[in-house]
Tab-separated table of C-alpha atoms in Angstrom:
chain	number	residue	atom	x	y	z
A	1	MET	CA	50.989	59.179	4.393
A	2	GLU	CA	48.049	58.599	6.537
A	3	PHE	CA	45.947	61.130	6.444
A	4	LYS	CA	43.111	61.945	9.757
A	5	ILE	CA	40.812	63.318	6.779
A	6	PRO	CA	41.234	60.748	3.885
A	7	LEU	CA	39.381	61.455	0.842
A	8	SER	CA	36.960	58.951	0.368
A	9	PRO	CA	37.931	55.036	3.132
A	10	PRO	CA	35.827	52.213	3.422
A	11	HIS	CA	32.331	52.849	5.265
A	12	LEU	CA	31.103	49.307	6.943
A	13	SER	CA	27.425	49.030	7.980
A	14	GLY	CA	27.558	46.599	10.394
A	15	ASN	CA	25.571	44.790	7.735
A	16	GLU	CA	28.514	42.992	6.629
A	17	LEU	CA	29.636	40.298	9.040
A	18	LYS	CA	26.336	38.825	9.166
A	19	HIS	CA	26.701	38.344	5.083
A	20	ILE	CA	29.883	36.952	5.403
A	21	GLN	CA	28.820	34.787	8.124
A	22	ASP	CA	26.660	33.229	6.227
A	23	ALA	CA	29.042	32.598	2.922
A	24	LEU	CA	31.479	30.618	4.922
A	25	ASP	CA	28.754	28.595	6.686
A	26	SER	CA	27.109	27.785	2.987
A	27	ASN	CA	30.986	26.647	1.889
A	28	TRP	CA	30.464	28.354	-0.675
A	29	GLY	CA	34.211	28.241	-1.746
A	30	THR	CA	33.406	28.086	-5.435
A	31	ALA	CA	32.982	31.111	-7.172
A	32	ALA	CA	29.640	30.862	-8.191
A	33	GLY	CA	26.674	30.534	-6.121
A	34	GLY	CA	25.695	32.088	-2.511
A	35	ALA	CA	26.828	35.092	-2.039
A	36	ILE	CA	27.805	36.004	-5.626
A	37	GLU	CA	24.707	35.571	-7.127
A	38	GLY	CA	22.919	36.759	-4.254
A	39	LEU	CA	24.293	40.031	-4.594
A	40	GLU	CA	23.658	39.760	-8.344
A	41	LYS	CA	19.974	39.647	-7.264
A	42	ASP	CA	20.141	43.156	-5.357
A	43	LEU	CA	21.827	44.383	-7.868
A	44	GLU	CA	19.182	44.343	-10.936
A	45	ALA	CA	16.723	44.866	-8.178
A	46	TYR	CA	18.211	47.511	-7.176
A	47	LEU	CA	19.104	49.290	-10.683
A	48	GLY	CA	15.554	48.580	-12.054
A	49	GLY	CA	15.194	44.979	-12.820
A	50	GLN	CA	15.298	45.769	-16.536
A	51	THR	CA	19.093	44.463	-16.760
A	52	HIS	CA	21.317	41.459	-16.044
A	53	VAL	CA	23.947	41.263	-13.915
A	54	ALA	CA	27.287	39.893	-13.561
A	55	ALA	CA	30.024	39.927	-10.201
A	56	LEU	CA	33.328	40.443	-11.664
A	57	SER	CA	37.037	40.536	-9.745
A	58	SER	CA	37.015	45.034	-11.565
A	59	GLY	CA	35.280	47.270	-12.559
A	60	THR	CA	38.088	46.903	-14.592
A	61	ALA	CA	37.746	43.016	-15.933
A	62	ALA	CA	33.436	44.811	-16.402
A	63	ILE	CA	34.855	46.895	-19.468
A	64	HIS	CA	37.391	44.946	-20.568
A	65	LEU	CA	34.454	41.576	-21.053
A	66	ALA	CA	31.901	44.400	-22.555
A	67	LEU	CA	34.380	45.007	-25.179
A	68	ILE	CA	35.005	41.509	-25.838
A	69	LEU	CA	30.654	40.906	-26.156
A	70	ALA	CA	30.402	44.770	-28.042
A	71	GLY	CA	32.094	42.335	-30.583
A	72	VAL	CA	35.527	45.052	-30.609
A	73	GLN	CA	38.880	43.145	-32.373
A	74	PRO	CA	42.233	43.799	-32.363
A	75	GLY	CA	42.761	47.256	-34.777
A	76	ASP	CA	39.130	48.068	-34.094
A	77	GLU	CA	39.056	51.599	-32.829
A	78	VAL	CA	36.716	52.337	-29.582
A	79	ILE	CA	36.273	55.471	-28.919
A	80	CYS	CA	36.770	56.351	-25.284
A	81	GLN	CA	35.890	60.222	-22.298
A	82	SER	CA	39.322	61.572	-22.551
A	83	LEU	CA	38.712	62.796	-18.350
A	84	THR	CA	38.234	59.209	-16.657
A	85	PHE	CA	40.892	57.218	-14.920
A	86	ALA	CA	42.661	54.987	-17.103
A	87	ALA	CA	40.872	51.886	-16.181
A	88	SER	CA	38.353	53.063	-18.533
A	89	ALA	CA	40.231	52.510	-21.607
A	90	PHE	CA	43.368	50.280	-20.763
A	91	PRO	CA	40.931	47.252	-21.929
A	92	ILE	CA	40.538	48.604	-24.959
A	93	LEU	CA	44.734	48.127	-25.222
A	94	TYR	CA	43.932	44.460	-23.425
A	95	GLN	CA	41.956	43.575	-26.664
A	96	GLY	CA	44.468	45.195	-29.178
A	97	ALA	CA	41.708	47.521	-29.768
A	98	ARG	CA	43.200	51.145	-30.421
A	99	PRO	CA	42.162	54.050	-28.051
A	100	LEU	CA	40.361	57.903	-30.185
A	101	PHE	CA	40.093	60.258	-27.177
A	102	VAL	CA	37.095	63.126	-27.153
A	103	ASP	CA	37.648	66.298	-24.892
A	104	SER	CA	34.988	66.271	-22.102
A	105	GLU	CA	32.057	68.894	-22.147
A	106	PRO	CA	32.271	72.750	-19.663
A	107	ASP	CA	29.599	71.890	-17.380
A	108	THR	CA	29.386	67.946	-16.259
A	109	TRP	CA	32.951	67.394	-17.860
A	110	ASN	CA	31.584	64.505	-18.906
A	111	LEU	CA	31.950	62.880	-22.599
A	112	CYS	CA	30.888	66.067	-24.651
A	113	PRO	CA	28.264	64.837	-27.824
A	114	LYS	CA	29.411	67.465	-30.668
A	115	ARG	CA	32.776	66.672	-30.149
A	116	LEU	CA	32.158	62.826	-30.009
A	117	GLU	CA	29.602	63.165	-33.415
A	118	GLU	CA	32.294	64.853	-34.485
A	119	ALA	CA	35.404	62.062	-34.595
A	120	ILE	CA	32.835	59.694	-35.049
A	121	THR	CA	32.246	61.715	-37.971
A	122	ASP	CA	35.510	62.083	-39.073
A	123	ARG	CA	37.077	58.491	-38.149
A	124	ILE	CA	33.712	57.378	-40.969
A	125	LYS	CA	34.863	59.666	-43.348
A	126	LYS	CA	38.760	57.678	-42.942
A	127	GLY	CA	37.527	54.407	-43.535
A	128	ARG	CA	37.839	53.751	-39.635
A	129	LYS	CA	34.150	53.247	-38.680
A	130	PRO	CA	34.629	52.848	-33.793
A	131	ARG	CA	33.250	50.007	-33.711
A	132	ALA	CA	32.511	51.241	-30.252
A	133	MET	CA	32.408	53.741	-27.057
A	134	ILE	CA	32.480	54.413	-23.780
A	135	VAL	CA	30.900	57.322	-21.634
A	136	VAL	CA	31.650	57.384	-18.165
A	137	HIS	CA	29.937	59.449	-15.378
A	138	LEU	CA	32.929	61.378	-14.023
A	139	PHE	CA	32.572	61.655	-10.280
A	140	GLY	CA	29.286	60.469	-9.885
A	141	ILE	CA	27.361	63.142	-12.345
A	142	PRO	CA	25.222	61.960	-15.061
A	143	ALA	CA	26.399	61.841	-18.573
A	144	LYS	CA	23.674	63.710	-20.858
A	145	MET	CA	22.714	60.387	-22.093
A	146	ASP	CA	19.848	61.514	-23.744
A	147	ALA	CA	22.852	63.056	-26.663
A	148	LEU	CA	24.481	60.427	-26.418
A	149	VAL	CA	22.485	57.245	-26.523
A	150	GLU	CA	20.556	59.198	-29.654
A	151	ILE	CA	23.929	59.202	-31.911
A	152	SER	CA	25.094	56.012	-29.968
A	153	LYS	CA	21.493	54.781	-32.173
A	154	ALA	CA	22.223	56.857	-34.956
A	155	TYR	CA	25.642	55.552	-36.437
A	156	ASP	CA	24.891	51.853	-34.896
A	157	ILE	CA	27.234	52.541	-32.070
A	158	PRO	CA	27.500	50.544	-28.678
A	159	ILE	CA	27.659	52.427	-26.037
A	160	ILE	CA	29.294	50.974	-22.253
A	161	GLU	CA	28.609	52.897	-19.459
A	162	ASP	CA	31.446	52.963	-17.549
A	163	ALA	CA	28.566	53.843	-14.047
A	164	ALA	CA	32.349	52.765	-11.562
A	165	GLU	CA	31.741	56.275	-10.048
A	166	ALA	CA	27.844	56.464	-10.266
A	167	LEU	CA	26.055	53.839	-8.701
A	168	GLY	CA	23.302	55.218	-7.442
A	169	SER	CA	23.221	58.372	-9.383
A	170	GLU	CA	20.002	58.365	-11.549
A	171	TYR	CA	19.376	60.529	-15.291
A	172	LYS	CA	15.435	61.322	-16.163
A	173	GLY	CA	15.115	58.711	-13.422
A	174	GLN	CA	16.621	55.830	-14.859
A	175	LYS	CA	19.697	53.904	-13.118
A	176	CYS	CA	23.999	55.024	-14.441
A	177	GLY	CA	24.204	51.909	-15.767
A	178	THR	CA	21.013	51.821	-17.995
A	179	PHE	CA	21.825	53.728	-20.252
A	180	GLY	CA	23.913	51.495	-23.393
A	181	ALA	CA	23.892	48.505	-24.205
A	182	PHE	CA	26.343	47.434	-21.312
A	183	GLY	CA	27.091	49.010	-17.578
A	184	ILE	CA	29.328	48.348	-15.544
A	185	LEU	CA	30.651	49.195	-12.054
A	186	SER	CA	33.452	49.319	-9.349
A	187	PHE	CA	33.358	48.596	-5.773
A	188	ASN	CA	37.291	49.588	-4.834
A	189	VAL	CA	37.358	50.628	-1.636
A	190	ASN	CA	36.864	54.329	-2.794
A	191	LYS	CA	33.847	53.826	-4.195
A	192	ILE	CA	30.368	54.481	-2.530
A	193	ILE	CA	30.020	51.290	-1.901
A	194	THR	CA	33.420	48.326	-1.140
A	195	THR	CA	33.682	44.738	-2.067
A	196	TRP	CA	37.354	45.154	-1.496
A	197	GLY	CA	37.969	44.748	-4.758
A	198	GLY	CA	35.392	44.361	-7.053
A	199	GLY	CA	32.842	45.247	-10.518
A	200	ALA	CA	29.859	44.326	-11.719
A	201	LEU	CA	29.379	44.152	-16.111
A	202	MET	CA	25.345	44.942	-16.570
A	203	CYS	CA	23.648	43.700	-19.756
A	204	LYS	CA	20.597	44.552	-21.581
A	205	ASP	CA	20.660	40.170	-22.813
A	206	ILE	CA	20.676	37.740	-20.396
A	207	ARG	CA	22.404	36.121	-23.391
A	208	HIS	CA	25.064	38.794	-22.497
A	209	LYS	CA	25.573	38.032	-19.117
A	210	ARG	CA	25.806	33.942	-19.591
A	211	LYS	CA	29.145	34.673	-21.680
A	212	ALA	CA	30.536	36.902	-19.684
A	213	ILE	CA	30.695	34.561	-16.954
A	214	PHE	CA	31.960	31.573	-19.493
A	215	LEU	CA	34.552	34.223	-19.824
A	216	ALA	CA	35.408	34.849	-16.561
A	217	THR	CA	35.506	31.696	-15.086
A	218	GLN	CA	38.271	30.504	-17.934
A	219	ALA	CA	36.248	29.922	-20.564
A	220	LYS	CA	35.800	26.359	-20.062
A	221	ASP	CA	32.705	23.784	-22.253
A	222	ARG	CA	30.591	21.301	-21.024
A	223	ALA	CA	32.485	18.687	-20.957
A	224	PRO	CA	33.953	16.198	-19.253
A	225	TRP	CA	37.684	17.127	-19.016
A	226	TYR	CA	38.311	20.943	-19.200
A	227	GLU	CA	37.634	21.674	-22.667
A	228	HIS	CA	38.472	25.169	-24.244
A	229	SER	CA	37.474	27.106	-27.148
A	230	HIS	CA	38.081	30.321	-26.081
A	231	VAL	CA	40.219	32.397	-24.612
A	232	GLY	CA	39.051	32.805	-20.576
A	233	PHE	CA	39.682	35.090	-17.640
A	234	ASN	CA	39.804	34.638	-14.325
A	235	TYR	CA	37.194	37.019	-13.348
A	236	ARG	CA	34.522	36.479	-11.313
A	237	MET	CA	33.612	37.960	-7.706
A	238	SER	CA	34.943	36.075	-4.744
A	239	PRO	CA	31.839	34.465	-1.947
A	240	VAL	CA	33.671	36.722	0.169
A	241	ALA	CA	33.749	40.261	-1.009
A	242	ALA	CA	30.183	38.867	-2.894
A	243	ALA	CA	28.647	38.620	0.416
A	244	ILE	CA	30.423	41.978	1.855
A	245	GLY	CA	29.030	44.412	-1.123
A	246	ARG	CA	25.602	42.296	0.170
A	247	GLY	CA	25.848	43.662	3.133
A	248	GLN	CA	26.840	47.559	1.756
A	249	MET	CA	24.004	47.363	-0.116
A	250	LYS	CA	21.610	48.253	2.775
A	251	ALA	CA	23.733	51.144	3.095
A	252	LEU	CA	23.337	52.374	0.432
A	253	PRO	CA	20.543	55.435	0.339
A	254	GLY	CA	22.344	56.193	3.526
A	255	TYR	CA	25.815	56.590	2.309
A	256	MET	CA	24.547	58.380	-0.826
A	257	GLU	CA	22.325	61.391	1.305
A	258	LYS	CA	25.884	61.294	3.438
A	259	ARG	CA	27.881	62.671	-0.219
A	260	ARG	CA	25.132	64.747	-1.593
A	261	ALA	CA	25.519	66.263	2.276
A	262	ASN	CA	29.244	66.432	2.104
A	263	HIS	CA	28.597	68.020	-1.333
A	264	GLU	CA	26.275	70.856	-0.090
A	265	PHE	CA	28.694	71.589	2.382
A	266	TYR	CA	31.223	72.651	0.066
A	267	ARG	CA	29.037	75.081	-1.673
A	268	THR	CA	28.013	76.943	1.127
A	269	LEU	CA	31.817	76.869	1.631
A	270	PHE	CA	32.846	77.424	-1.374
A	271	LYS	CA	30.227	80.152	-2.292
A	272	PRO	CA	31.343	83.119	-1.133
A	273	PHE	CA	34.451	82.481	-2.861
A	274	ARG	CA	33.377	83.638	-7.054
A	275	TYR	CA	36.650	82.329	-8.607
A	276	ILE	CA	35.799	78.549	-7.482
A	277	GLU	CA	33.593	76.480	-9.494
A	278	VAL	CA	32.140	73.558	-7.530
A	279	LEU	CA	31.129	70.408	-9.800
A	280	GLN	CA	27.464	69.881	-9.362
A	281	GLU	CA	24.625	68.719	-11.446
A	282	ALA	CA	23.907	70.744	-14.704
A	283	SER	CA	19.554	69.923	-14.852
A	284	PRO	CA	16.469	68.277	-13.108
A	285	ASP	CA	17.609	65.271	-14.953
A	286	GLN	CA	20.222	64.773	-13.270
A	287	HIS	CA	21.150	62.856	-9.500
A	288	ALA	CA	23.755	62.405	-8.901
A	289	ASN	CA	25.181	60.191	-5.916
A	290	PHE	CA	28.272	62.874	-5.179
A	291	TRP	CA	30.915	60.279	-5.303
A	292	LEU	CA	33.152	63.313	-4.738
A	293	THR	CA	32.731	66.655	-4.226
A	294	CYS	CA	35.449	68.066	-6.856
A	295	ILE	CA	36.229	72.576	-7.981
A	296	ARG	CA	37.957	74.215	-10.473
A	297	PHE	CA	39.811	77.779	-9.944
A	298	ALA	CA	39.789	80.743	-12.112
A	299	THR	CA	42.179	82.876	-12.136
A	300	ASN	CA	42.024	85.265	-9.754
A	301	PRO	CA	44.404	88.314	-7.687
A	302	ALA	CA	45.071	86.966	-5.046
A	303	GLY	CA	46.537	83.618	-7.459
A	304	LYS	CA	44.847	81.107	-4.895
A	305	GLY	CA	44.695	77.555	-7.223
A	306	PRO	CA	44.036	73.692	-6.719
A	307	MET	CA	47.813	73.005	-5.801
A	308	GLY	CA	48.137	76.097	-2.825
A	309	LEU	CA	44.498	74.525	-1.327
A	310	SER	CA	46.099	71.358	-1.687
A	311	ALA	CA	48.706	71.635	0.433
A	312	ALA	CA	47.642	73.376	3.126
A	313	PHE	CA	45.467	69.919	3.746
A	314	GLN	CA	48.159	67.921	3.466
A	315	GLU	CA	50.311	70.651	6.233
A	316	HIS	CA	46.920	69.490	8.220
A	317	GLY	CA	45.866	65.508	7.255
A	318	ILE	CA	43.269	66.025	4.938
A	319	GLU	CA	44.526	64.176	1.377
A	320	SER	CA	42.616	66.032	-1.746
A	321	LYS	CA	43.719	64.677	-5.171
A	322	PRO	CA	43.954	66.146	-8.968
A	323	ILE	CA	41.557	65.473	-11.494
A	324	TRP	CA	42.430	62.900	-13.714
A	325	LYS	CA	44.492	63.833	-16.060
A	326	PRO	CA	42.814	63.914	-19.256
A	327	MET	CA	43.902	59.968	-21.333
A	328	HIS	CA	44.978	62.062	-24.404
A	329	ILE	CA	47.905	64.019	-22.559
A	330	GLN	CA	49.384	60.101	-20.807
A	331	PRO	CA	52.657	59.048	-22.297
A	332	VAL	CA	51.378	56.085	-22.485
A	333	PHE	CA	48.458	56.516	-25.019
A	334	ARG	CA	50.945	59.695	-27.102
A	335	GLU	CA	50.158	57.843	-29.790
A	336	ALA	CA	46.324	58.227	-30.143
A	337	PRO	CA	44.392	60.822	-31.830
A	338	PHE	CA	42.250	63.148	-29.688
A	339	TYR	CA	38.935	64.879	-31.072
A	340	GLY	CA	38.251	68.405	-28.985
A	341	GLY	CA	39.413	72.012	-27.091
A	342	ALA	CA	41.960	72.899	-23.787
A	343	VAL	CA	38.013	71.606	-21.427
A	344	ALA	CA	39.797	68.633	-19.853
A	345	THR	CA	43.123	70.113	-19.653
A	346	SER	CA	42.023	72.784	-18.053
A	347	ILE	CA	39.534	71.114	-15.744
A	348	PHE	CA	42.256	68.925	-14.672
A	349	GLU	CA	44.512	71.820	-14.146
A	350	ASN	CA	42.665	74.165	-11.985
A	351	GLY	CA	40.459	71.250	-10.451
A	352	LEU	CA	40.978	69.272	-7.161
A	353	CYS	CA	38.913	66.459	-5.891
A	354	LEU	CA	37.581	67.351	-1.691
A	355	PRO	CA	37.112	65.371	1.027
A	356	SER	CA	33.531	63.320	0.237
A	357	GLY	CA	33.995	60.142	2.183
A	358	SER	CA	29.995	59.141	3.746
A	359	GLY	CA	30.860	58.334	7.335
A	360	LEU	CA	32.878	62.501	7.375
A	361	THR	CA	31.989	64.396	10.469
A	362	THR	CA	31.360	67.661	11.508
A	363	ALA	CA	34.155	68.146	12.412
A	364	ASP	CA	36.288	66.742	10.282
A	365	LYS	CA	33.857	69.720	8.176
A	366	ASP	CA	34.963	72.453	10.607
A	367	THR	CA	38.320	71.085	10.901
A	368	ILE	CA	38.583	71.320	7.095
A	369	ALA	CA	36.589	74.917	6.066
A	370	GLN	CA	39.042	76.405	8.828
A	371	VAL	CA	41.820	75.035	7.166
A	372	ALA	CA	40.387	75.835	3.016
A	373	LEU	CA	39.330	79.884	4.286
A	374	ASN	CA	42.833	80.563	5.909
A	375	TYR	CA	44.463	79.682	2.819
A	376	LEU	CA	42.054	81.045	0.593
A	377	GLN	CA	41.586	84.603	2.876
A	378	ASP	CA	45.155	84.810	3.600
């Protein structure tokens, strides 16, 4: 159904059309140069100038290439946060590798360092040291990167940092997506900025960026004819998508402010209800973009819960969504090992994502508040 108040719709800034026209006027109809390189430079500057960016067709493509660049081969094992969207894990299967899922910690909902180390030591005892680990900054909340990077270095297992939901978020003043050996972004239509489909791969080493672009453009060797010594992919971003992204980048700081303001609205709204937790930054080290504001219900005498609130919202044309169903309880991953307890499952069963778009109006918030309070106070 169409919602009067969607969860996270695209938000045009007014800057996009000029960049699209520039891309068309320059006749960059190929998958290189012009707007694409411009967006990469914009992102590299925004991310602090210490990382190299390749603009790609999706965040999923970026994870796939990151796994290839990290040396993941068929039969290898790759650790992945269980509480995430499936696109974080599917590329592991594309490589013929085996996912190992790890539970979350209760305060950030992100990868639990303790459970992570348990998984690594157990696999090493079994003679199967994981080849890489995928860390997700869920809903724009930064993971505890100090602890995760320390574990990565101690066991020499590279981090692929899934910052699909976390463009603009920071941990100790450093942008999410720049801590690991590789990082990824998504510019899907529901993200904080969009190219109407698209993503990016961040690399510490310029040689990795060059190889990623080589693989993403069908792995064409230097020759007068089409010569291929590697398997290639059609993963490069289109010039028009990149042009939209360049316009969106100019609006990113303002969009972050609006989403953070949305989060503060929800904190105030639910403050009287002690059985509702609003997911927030766990410490001053974290600065979140609050891509989506999410809540979790505890057991309460009134019997209120996420599905009841969601149904009330839907009745009034307001979109909300359950938290991601953990990967270790998804049918497609039923054979994959899982390390942890019930944290991720509990968050899924008791959580809800709330409308968080940067275009959310005062009238929208008034409607959301009225419907929520009517349900919770009934």
